[in-house]
Coordinates of C-alpha atoms and ligand atoms in Angstrom, one line a residue:
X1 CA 121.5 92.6 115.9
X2 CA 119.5 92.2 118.8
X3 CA 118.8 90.9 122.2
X4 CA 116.5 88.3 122.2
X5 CA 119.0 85.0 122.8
X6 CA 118.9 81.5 124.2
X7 CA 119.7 81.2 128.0
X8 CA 119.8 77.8 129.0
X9 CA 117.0 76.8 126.5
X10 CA 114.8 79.7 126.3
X11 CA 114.3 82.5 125.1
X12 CA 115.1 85.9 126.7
X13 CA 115.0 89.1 126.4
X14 CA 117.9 91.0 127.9
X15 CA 118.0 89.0 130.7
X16 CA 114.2 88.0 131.2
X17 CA 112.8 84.9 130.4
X18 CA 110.0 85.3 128.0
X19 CA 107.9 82.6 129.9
X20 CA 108.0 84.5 133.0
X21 CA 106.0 87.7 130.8
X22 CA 103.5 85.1 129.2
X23 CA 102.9 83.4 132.4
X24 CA 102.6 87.2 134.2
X25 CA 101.0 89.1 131.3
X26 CA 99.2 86.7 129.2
X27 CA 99.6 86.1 125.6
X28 CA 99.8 87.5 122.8
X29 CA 102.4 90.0 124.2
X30 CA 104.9 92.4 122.5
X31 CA 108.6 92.5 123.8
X32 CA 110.6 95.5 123.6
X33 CA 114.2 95.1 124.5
X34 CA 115.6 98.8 125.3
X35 CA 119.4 97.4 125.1
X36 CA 118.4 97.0 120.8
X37 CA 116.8 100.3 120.6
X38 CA 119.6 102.2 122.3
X39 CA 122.4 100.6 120.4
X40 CA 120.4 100.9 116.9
X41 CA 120.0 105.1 117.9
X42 CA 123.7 105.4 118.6
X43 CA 125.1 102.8 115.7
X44 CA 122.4 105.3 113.3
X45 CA 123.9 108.8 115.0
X46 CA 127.8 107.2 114.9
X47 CA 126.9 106.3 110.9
X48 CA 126.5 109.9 110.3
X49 CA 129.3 111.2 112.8
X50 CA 131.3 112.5 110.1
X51 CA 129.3 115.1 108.6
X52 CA 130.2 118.2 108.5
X53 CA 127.0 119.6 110.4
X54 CA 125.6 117.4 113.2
X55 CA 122.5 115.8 111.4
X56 CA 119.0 116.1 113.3
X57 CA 117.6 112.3 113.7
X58 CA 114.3 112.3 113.7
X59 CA 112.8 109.3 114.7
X60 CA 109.3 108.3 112.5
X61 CA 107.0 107.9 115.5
X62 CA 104.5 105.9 113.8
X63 CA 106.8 102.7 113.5
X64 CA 106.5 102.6 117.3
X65 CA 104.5 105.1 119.0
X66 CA 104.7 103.9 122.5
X67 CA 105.4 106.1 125.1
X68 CA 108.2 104.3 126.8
X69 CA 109.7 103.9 123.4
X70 CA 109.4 107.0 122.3
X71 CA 110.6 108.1 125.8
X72 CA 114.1 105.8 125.8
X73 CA 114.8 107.1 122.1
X74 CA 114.5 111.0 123.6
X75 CA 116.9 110.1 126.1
X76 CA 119.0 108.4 123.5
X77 CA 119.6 111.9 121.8
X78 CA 116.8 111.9 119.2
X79 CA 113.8 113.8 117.8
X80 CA 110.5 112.9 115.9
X81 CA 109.1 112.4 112.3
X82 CA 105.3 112.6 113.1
X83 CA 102.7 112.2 110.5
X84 CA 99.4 113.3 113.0
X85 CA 98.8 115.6 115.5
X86 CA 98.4 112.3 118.2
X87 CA 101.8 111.5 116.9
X88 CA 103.0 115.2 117.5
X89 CA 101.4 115.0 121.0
X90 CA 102.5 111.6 121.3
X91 CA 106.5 113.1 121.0
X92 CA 106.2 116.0 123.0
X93 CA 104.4 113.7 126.0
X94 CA 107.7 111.9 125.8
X95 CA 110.0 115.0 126.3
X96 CA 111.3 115.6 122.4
X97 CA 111.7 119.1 122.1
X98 CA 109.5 120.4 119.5
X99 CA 112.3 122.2 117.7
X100 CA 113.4 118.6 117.0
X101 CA 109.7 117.5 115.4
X102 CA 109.3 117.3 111.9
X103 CA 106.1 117.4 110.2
X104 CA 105.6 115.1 107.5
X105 CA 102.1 114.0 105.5
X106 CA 99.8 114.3 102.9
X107 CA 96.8 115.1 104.6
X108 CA 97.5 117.6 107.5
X109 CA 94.6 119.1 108.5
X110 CA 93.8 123.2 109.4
X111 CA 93.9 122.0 112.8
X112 CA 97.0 120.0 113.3
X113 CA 98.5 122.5 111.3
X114 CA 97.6 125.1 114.2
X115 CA 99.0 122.5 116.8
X116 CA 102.2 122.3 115.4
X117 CA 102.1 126.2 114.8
X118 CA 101.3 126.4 119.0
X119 CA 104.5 123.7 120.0
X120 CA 106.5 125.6 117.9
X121 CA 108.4 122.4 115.6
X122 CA 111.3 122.3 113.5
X123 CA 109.7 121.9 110.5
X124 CA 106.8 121.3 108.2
X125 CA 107.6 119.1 105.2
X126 CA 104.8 120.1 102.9
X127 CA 103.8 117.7 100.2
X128 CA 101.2 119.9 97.7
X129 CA 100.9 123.4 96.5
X130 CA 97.5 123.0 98.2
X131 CA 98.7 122.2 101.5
X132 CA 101.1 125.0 101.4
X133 CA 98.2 127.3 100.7
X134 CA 96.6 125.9 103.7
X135 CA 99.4 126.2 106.0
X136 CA 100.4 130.1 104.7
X137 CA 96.4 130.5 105.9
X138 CA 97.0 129.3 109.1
X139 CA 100.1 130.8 110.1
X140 CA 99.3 133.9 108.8
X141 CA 96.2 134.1 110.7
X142 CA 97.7 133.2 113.7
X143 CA 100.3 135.7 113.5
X144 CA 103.0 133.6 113.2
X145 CA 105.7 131.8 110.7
X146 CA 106.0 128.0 109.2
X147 CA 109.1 127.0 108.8
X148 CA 108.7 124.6 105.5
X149 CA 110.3 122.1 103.3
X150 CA 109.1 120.5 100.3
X151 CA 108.7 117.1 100.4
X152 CA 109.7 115.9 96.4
X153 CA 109.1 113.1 94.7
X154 CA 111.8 112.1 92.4
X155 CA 110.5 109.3 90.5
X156 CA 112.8 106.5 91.9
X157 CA 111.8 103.3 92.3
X158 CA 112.9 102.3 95.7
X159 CA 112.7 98.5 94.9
X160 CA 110.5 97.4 98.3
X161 CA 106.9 96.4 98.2
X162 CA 104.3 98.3 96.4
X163 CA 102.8 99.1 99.2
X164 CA 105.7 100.9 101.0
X165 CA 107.1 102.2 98.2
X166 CA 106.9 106.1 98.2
X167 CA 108.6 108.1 95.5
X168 CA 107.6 106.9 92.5
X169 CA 105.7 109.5 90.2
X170 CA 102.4 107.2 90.3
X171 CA 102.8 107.9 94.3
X172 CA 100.4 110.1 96.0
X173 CA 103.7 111.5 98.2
X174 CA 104.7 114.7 97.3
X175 CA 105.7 117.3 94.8
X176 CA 106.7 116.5 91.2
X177 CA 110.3 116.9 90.7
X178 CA 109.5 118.8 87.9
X179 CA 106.9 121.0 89.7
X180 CA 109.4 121.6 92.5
X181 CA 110.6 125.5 91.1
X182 CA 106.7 126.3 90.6
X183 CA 106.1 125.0 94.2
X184 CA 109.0 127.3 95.6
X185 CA 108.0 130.0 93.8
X186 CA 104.5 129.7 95.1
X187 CA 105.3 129.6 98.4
X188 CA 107.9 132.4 98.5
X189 CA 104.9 134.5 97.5
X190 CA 102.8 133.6 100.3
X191 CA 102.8 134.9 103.4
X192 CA 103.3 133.2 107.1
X193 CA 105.4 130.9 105.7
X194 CA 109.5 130.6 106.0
X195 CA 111.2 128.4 102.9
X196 CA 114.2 126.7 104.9
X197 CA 115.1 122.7 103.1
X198 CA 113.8 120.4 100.7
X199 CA 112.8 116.8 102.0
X200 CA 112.6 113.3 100.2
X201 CA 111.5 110.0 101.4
X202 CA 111.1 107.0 98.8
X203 CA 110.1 104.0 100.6
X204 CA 110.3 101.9 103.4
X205 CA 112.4 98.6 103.5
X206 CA 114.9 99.6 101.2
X207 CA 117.5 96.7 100.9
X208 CA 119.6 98.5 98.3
X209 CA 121.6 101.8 98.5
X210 CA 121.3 102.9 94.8
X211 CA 117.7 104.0 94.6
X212 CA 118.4 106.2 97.4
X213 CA 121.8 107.6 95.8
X214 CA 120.1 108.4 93.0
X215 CA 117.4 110.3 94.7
X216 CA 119.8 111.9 96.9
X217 CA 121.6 112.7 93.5
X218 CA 118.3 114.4 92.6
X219 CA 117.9 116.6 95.3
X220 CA 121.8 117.6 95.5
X221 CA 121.0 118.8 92.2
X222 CA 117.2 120.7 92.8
X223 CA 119.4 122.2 96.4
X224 CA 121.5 123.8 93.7
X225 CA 119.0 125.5 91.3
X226 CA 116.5 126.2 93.6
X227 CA 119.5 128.0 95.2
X228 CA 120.2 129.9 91.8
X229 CA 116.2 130.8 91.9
X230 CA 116.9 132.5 95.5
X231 CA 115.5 130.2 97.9
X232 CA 117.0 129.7 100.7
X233 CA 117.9 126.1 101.1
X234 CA 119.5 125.4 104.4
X235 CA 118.1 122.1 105.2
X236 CA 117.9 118.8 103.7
X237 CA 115.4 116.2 104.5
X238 CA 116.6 112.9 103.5
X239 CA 113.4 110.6 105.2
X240 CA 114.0 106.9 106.5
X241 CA 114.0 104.1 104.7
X242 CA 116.8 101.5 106.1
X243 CA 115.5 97.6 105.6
X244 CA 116.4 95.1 108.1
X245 CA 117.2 91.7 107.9
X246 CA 113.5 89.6 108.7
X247 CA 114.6 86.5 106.9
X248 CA 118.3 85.3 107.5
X249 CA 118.0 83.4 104.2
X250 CA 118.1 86.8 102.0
X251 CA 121.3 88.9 101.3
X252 CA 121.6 91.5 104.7
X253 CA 120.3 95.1 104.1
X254 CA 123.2 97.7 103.6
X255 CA 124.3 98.8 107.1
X256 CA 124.2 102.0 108.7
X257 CA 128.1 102.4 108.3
X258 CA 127.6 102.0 104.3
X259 CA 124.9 104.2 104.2
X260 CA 126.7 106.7 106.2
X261 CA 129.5 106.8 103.6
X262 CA 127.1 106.8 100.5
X263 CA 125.3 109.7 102.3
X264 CA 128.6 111.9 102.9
X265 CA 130.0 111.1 99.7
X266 CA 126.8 112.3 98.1
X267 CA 126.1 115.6 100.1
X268 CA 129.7 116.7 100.5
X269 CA 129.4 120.1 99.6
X270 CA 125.7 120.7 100.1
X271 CA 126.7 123.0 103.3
X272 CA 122.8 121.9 104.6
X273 CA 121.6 120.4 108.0
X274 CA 120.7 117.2 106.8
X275 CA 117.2 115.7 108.5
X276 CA 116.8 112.0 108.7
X277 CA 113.7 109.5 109.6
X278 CA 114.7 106.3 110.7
X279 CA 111.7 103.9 111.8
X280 CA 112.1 100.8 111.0
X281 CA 115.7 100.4 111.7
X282 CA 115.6 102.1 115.1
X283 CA 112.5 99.7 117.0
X284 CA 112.0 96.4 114.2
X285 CA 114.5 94.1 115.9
X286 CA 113.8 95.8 119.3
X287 CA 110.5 94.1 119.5
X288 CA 108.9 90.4 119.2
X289 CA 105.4 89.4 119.4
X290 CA 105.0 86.8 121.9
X291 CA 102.0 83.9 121.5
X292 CA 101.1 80.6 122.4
X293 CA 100.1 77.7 120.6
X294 CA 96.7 77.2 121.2
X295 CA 96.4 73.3 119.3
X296 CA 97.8 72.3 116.3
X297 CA 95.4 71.1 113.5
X298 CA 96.0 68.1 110.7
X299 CA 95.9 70.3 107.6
X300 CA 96.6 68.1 103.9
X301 CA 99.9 68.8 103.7
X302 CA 101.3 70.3 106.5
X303 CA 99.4 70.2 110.2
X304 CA 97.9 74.1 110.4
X305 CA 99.5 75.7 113.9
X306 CA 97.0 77.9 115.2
X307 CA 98.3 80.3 117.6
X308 CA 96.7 83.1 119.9
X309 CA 97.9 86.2 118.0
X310 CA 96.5 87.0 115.1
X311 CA 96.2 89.3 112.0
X312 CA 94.8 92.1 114.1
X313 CA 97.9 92.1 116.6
X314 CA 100.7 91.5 113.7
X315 CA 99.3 93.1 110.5
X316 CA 102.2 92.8 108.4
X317 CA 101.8 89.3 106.9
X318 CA 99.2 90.1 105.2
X319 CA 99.2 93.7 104.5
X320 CA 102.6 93.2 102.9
X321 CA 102.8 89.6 102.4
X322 CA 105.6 90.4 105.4
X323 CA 108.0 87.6 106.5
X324 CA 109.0 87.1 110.2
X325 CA 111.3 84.5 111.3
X326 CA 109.4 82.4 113.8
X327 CA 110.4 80.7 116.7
X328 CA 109.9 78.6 119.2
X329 CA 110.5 80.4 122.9
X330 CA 111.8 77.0 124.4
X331 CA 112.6 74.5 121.7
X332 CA 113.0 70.8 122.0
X333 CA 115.7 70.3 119.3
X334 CA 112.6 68.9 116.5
X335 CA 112.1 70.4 113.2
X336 CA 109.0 70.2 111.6
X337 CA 107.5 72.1 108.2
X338 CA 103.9 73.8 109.5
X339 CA 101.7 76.7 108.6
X340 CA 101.0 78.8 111.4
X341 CA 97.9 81.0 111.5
X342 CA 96.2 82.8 114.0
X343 CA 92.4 82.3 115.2
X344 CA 90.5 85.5 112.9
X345 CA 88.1 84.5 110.5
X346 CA 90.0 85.4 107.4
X347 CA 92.7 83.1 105.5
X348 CA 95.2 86.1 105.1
X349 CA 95.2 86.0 109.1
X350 CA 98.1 83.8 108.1
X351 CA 101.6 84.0 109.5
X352 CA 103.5 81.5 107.5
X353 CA 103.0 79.1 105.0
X354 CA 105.0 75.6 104.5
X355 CA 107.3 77.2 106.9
X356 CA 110.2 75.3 107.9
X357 CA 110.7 75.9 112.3
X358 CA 111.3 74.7 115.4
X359 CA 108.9 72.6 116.4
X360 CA 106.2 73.3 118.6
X361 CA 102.9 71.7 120.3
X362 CA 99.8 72.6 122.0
X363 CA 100.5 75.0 124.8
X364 CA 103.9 76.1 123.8
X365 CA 105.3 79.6 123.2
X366 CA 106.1 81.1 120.0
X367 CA 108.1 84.3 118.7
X368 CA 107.2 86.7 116.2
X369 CA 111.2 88.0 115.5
X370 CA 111.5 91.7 114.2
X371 CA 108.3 92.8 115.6
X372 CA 109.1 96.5 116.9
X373 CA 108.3 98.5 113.6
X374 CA 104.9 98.4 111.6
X375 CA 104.1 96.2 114.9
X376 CA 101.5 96.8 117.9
X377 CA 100.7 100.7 116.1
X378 CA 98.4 98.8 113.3
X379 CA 96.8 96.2 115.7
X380 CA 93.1 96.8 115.7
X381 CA 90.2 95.0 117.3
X382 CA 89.1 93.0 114.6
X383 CA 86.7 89.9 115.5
X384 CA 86.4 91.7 118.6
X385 CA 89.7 90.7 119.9
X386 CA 91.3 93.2 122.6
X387 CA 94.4 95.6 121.5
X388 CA 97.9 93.7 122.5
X389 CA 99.3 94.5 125.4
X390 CA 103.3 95.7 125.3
X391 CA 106.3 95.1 127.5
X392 CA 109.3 96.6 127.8
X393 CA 113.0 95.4 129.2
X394 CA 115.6 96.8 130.3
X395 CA 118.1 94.5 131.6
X396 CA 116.4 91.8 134.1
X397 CA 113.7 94.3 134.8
X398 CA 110.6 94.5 133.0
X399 CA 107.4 96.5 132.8
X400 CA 104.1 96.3 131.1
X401 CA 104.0 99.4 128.9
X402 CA 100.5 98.9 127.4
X403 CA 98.0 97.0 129.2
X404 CA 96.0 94.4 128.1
X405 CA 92.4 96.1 127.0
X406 CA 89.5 94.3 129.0
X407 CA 87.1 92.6 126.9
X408 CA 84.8 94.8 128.9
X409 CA 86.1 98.1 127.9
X410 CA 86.4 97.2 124.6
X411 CA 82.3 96.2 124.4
X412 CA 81.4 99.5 126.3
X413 CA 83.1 101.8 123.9
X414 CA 79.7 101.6 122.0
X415 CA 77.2 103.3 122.8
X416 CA 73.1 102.3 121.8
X417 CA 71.2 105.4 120.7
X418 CA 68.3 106.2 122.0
X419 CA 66.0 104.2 120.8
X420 CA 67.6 101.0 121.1
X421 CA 67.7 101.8 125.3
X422 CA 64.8 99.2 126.6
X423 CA 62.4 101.4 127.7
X424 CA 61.2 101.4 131.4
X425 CA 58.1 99.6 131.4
X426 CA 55.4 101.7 133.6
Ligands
LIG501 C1 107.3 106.0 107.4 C2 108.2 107.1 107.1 C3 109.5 107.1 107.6 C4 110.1 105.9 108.2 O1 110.3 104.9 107.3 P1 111.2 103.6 107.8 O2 111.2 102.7 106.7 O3 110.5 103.1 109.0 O4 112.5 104.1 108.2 C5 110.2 108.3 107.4 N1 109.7 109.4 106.8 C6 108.5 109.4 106.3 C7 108.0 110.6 105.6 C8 107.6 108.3 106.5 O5 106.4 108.3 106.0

């Protein structure tokens, strides 16, 4: 659920009228409503209430790294999944404690290794014997100790999109299930580093519980031998994954509640700390992307609604042939069948095709539903169009979170060398 509703004809969020953003802000805009993020953290944390160990919930920064979210999630009671160090300095700006920062990736770096080492996290969830190499490297020569996981791939096919599917062999995430006892054993010989959990993660956008029973199923069963082998496994890492409903016309996504009870029922008797990395569910219905209508074009079926946002603000269309619901911010009670696009020279900058909506006109506002996830943290500046500005809300008060990026500073962040510089003339 969220908390973006008609009030008297338009929309709001919480209880501020969209318009009154556009007309203040400018469009396109994202929307944050705080009310949906901090009811999705406590609905997740309630889910898993009934473990027998209080779970550590994570947060995977990079569905929504803005500051004032990640700061309203902190207060909400949880921690970080960060894939960079900008993300790791990105969670501890916000005030989430490092020893509630998990380290996942494939491609850490010497560096952000060392960073991480400094802040002290929870936990690095290492994905290669390489990378375990590196990290023993660094934490031995910094005199220290890495706390690490394994991240494992267990072959399951997590039924999303290919492109957010993670734990599939084929996959570049992780370590082979069947390499998983060599990778242990490896490690255990190293030094600088401290063998603690095993960690999984299959995909993004999961609408069905059973790929991730059976690769919970999987680990239960690694947690065990790996146990017989003498490594201490006292933490389990069981990733994100949760889908939301974007399109009302499809079945809903399991809820938090069912996957609660799949995940007790499934690691009763692990005796672990179980680790989890919710993204999506936390911040996607917590956010829309608000943008006007800037004219509406004959096309030869259906007219072509050309609106100020674009694929560089709202990347998920066509990255992942993503559906968002769209709709109109103040609608006058037509329907009308429309594709709606935005104004970059490509034809995947395309929102919606044949789309049945509300219908709209020159001028009017629009709604991107289901926008906080995967969101405003991929816009770029392609066709030279300025990053999106963000707003959050927080009952009927409201505060620009992310300014809009002048045209200016965006042009002056090149620089000409030298001999491009017109030359004094004597
Ligand atoms: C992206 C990611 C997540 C979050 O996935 P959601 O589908 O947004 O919940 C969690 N863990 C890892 C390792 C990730 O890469």
């Amino acid at each position: 659920m969220d908390h973006f509703d008609l009030r008297d004809g338009v929309m709001h969020a919480e209880d501020v009228a969209l318009p009154a953003i556009a007309e203040a802000v400018g469009t396109p805009v994202y929307v944050y409503a705080t009310a949906t993020m901090e009811r999705h953290a406590r609905v997740f944390r309630e889910a898993l209430a009934a473990l027998p160990q209080p779970p550590l919930v994570a947060y995977a920064v990079k569905a929504n790294p803005n500051a004032a979210v990640l700061a309203t999630l902190a207060r909400a009671g949880l921690g970080a999944d960060v894939v960079s160090g900008g993300e790791l300095l990105r969670a501890l700006n916000a005030g989430i404690a490092p020893d509630r920062i998990v380290f996942s990736g494939v491609g850490k770096t010497a560096e952000e290794m060392a960073l991480a080492l400094r802040h002290g996290i929870f936990q690095f969830n290492v994905e290669s014997e390489p990378e375990v190499e590196m990290l023993s490297a660094v934490a031995h020569g910094m005199g220290t100790t890495a706390p690490i996981a394994f991240r494992i791939n267990p072959d399951v096919d997590a039924g999303t999109h290919a492109k957010i599917s993670t734990g599939k062999s084929e996959n570049k995430f992780g370590v082979a299930y069947d390499r998983a006892h060599a990778a242990y054993a490896l490690a255990r010989g190293l030094p600088g580093l401290s063998i603690r959990g095993v960690a999984v993660h299959i995909g993004s956008q999961l609408t069905d519980l059973k790929p991730l029973e059976a690769a919970f199923g999987k680990i239960g069963t690694l947690i065990e031998s790996l146990r017989r082998a003498g490594h201490p496994i006292r933490v389990a890492d069981l990733g994100g994954g949760l889908g939301v409903p974007y399109d009302p016309a499809q079945p809903v996504p399991p809820s938090p509640a069912a996957y609660g009870e799949m995940v007790a029922r499934i690691t009763a008797g692990w005796d672990a700390r179980l680790v989890f990395e919710p993204g999506r569910l936390i911040v996607a219905n917590a956010g829309v992307l608000l943008t006007r209508v800037i004219r509406v074009k004959q096309g030869v079926a259906e007219p072509f609604v050309i609106v100020d946002a674009a694929m560089n603000d709202l990347m998920r269309p066509s990255l992942y042939d993503a559906w968002h619901d769209i709709r109109a911010v103040a609608p006058d009670g037509r329907r009308f069948t429309a594709n709606v696009v935005g104004p970059v020279c490509e034809s995947g900058d395309t929102f919606a095709m044949h789309r049945p909506m509300e219908h709209v006109a020159a001028g009017d506002l629009i709604a991107f539903m289901t926008a906080g996830a995967y969101g405003a943290t991929m816009a770029g500046t392609y066709n030279s169009r300025p990053l999106t500005p963000e707003v959050i809300v927080s009952g009927n008060k409201w505060s620009i979170v992310r300014a809009r990026q002048p045209l200016e500073a965006l042009i002056a962040a090149d620089n000409l060398p030298p001999w491009l510089v017109a030359e004094e003339t004597a």
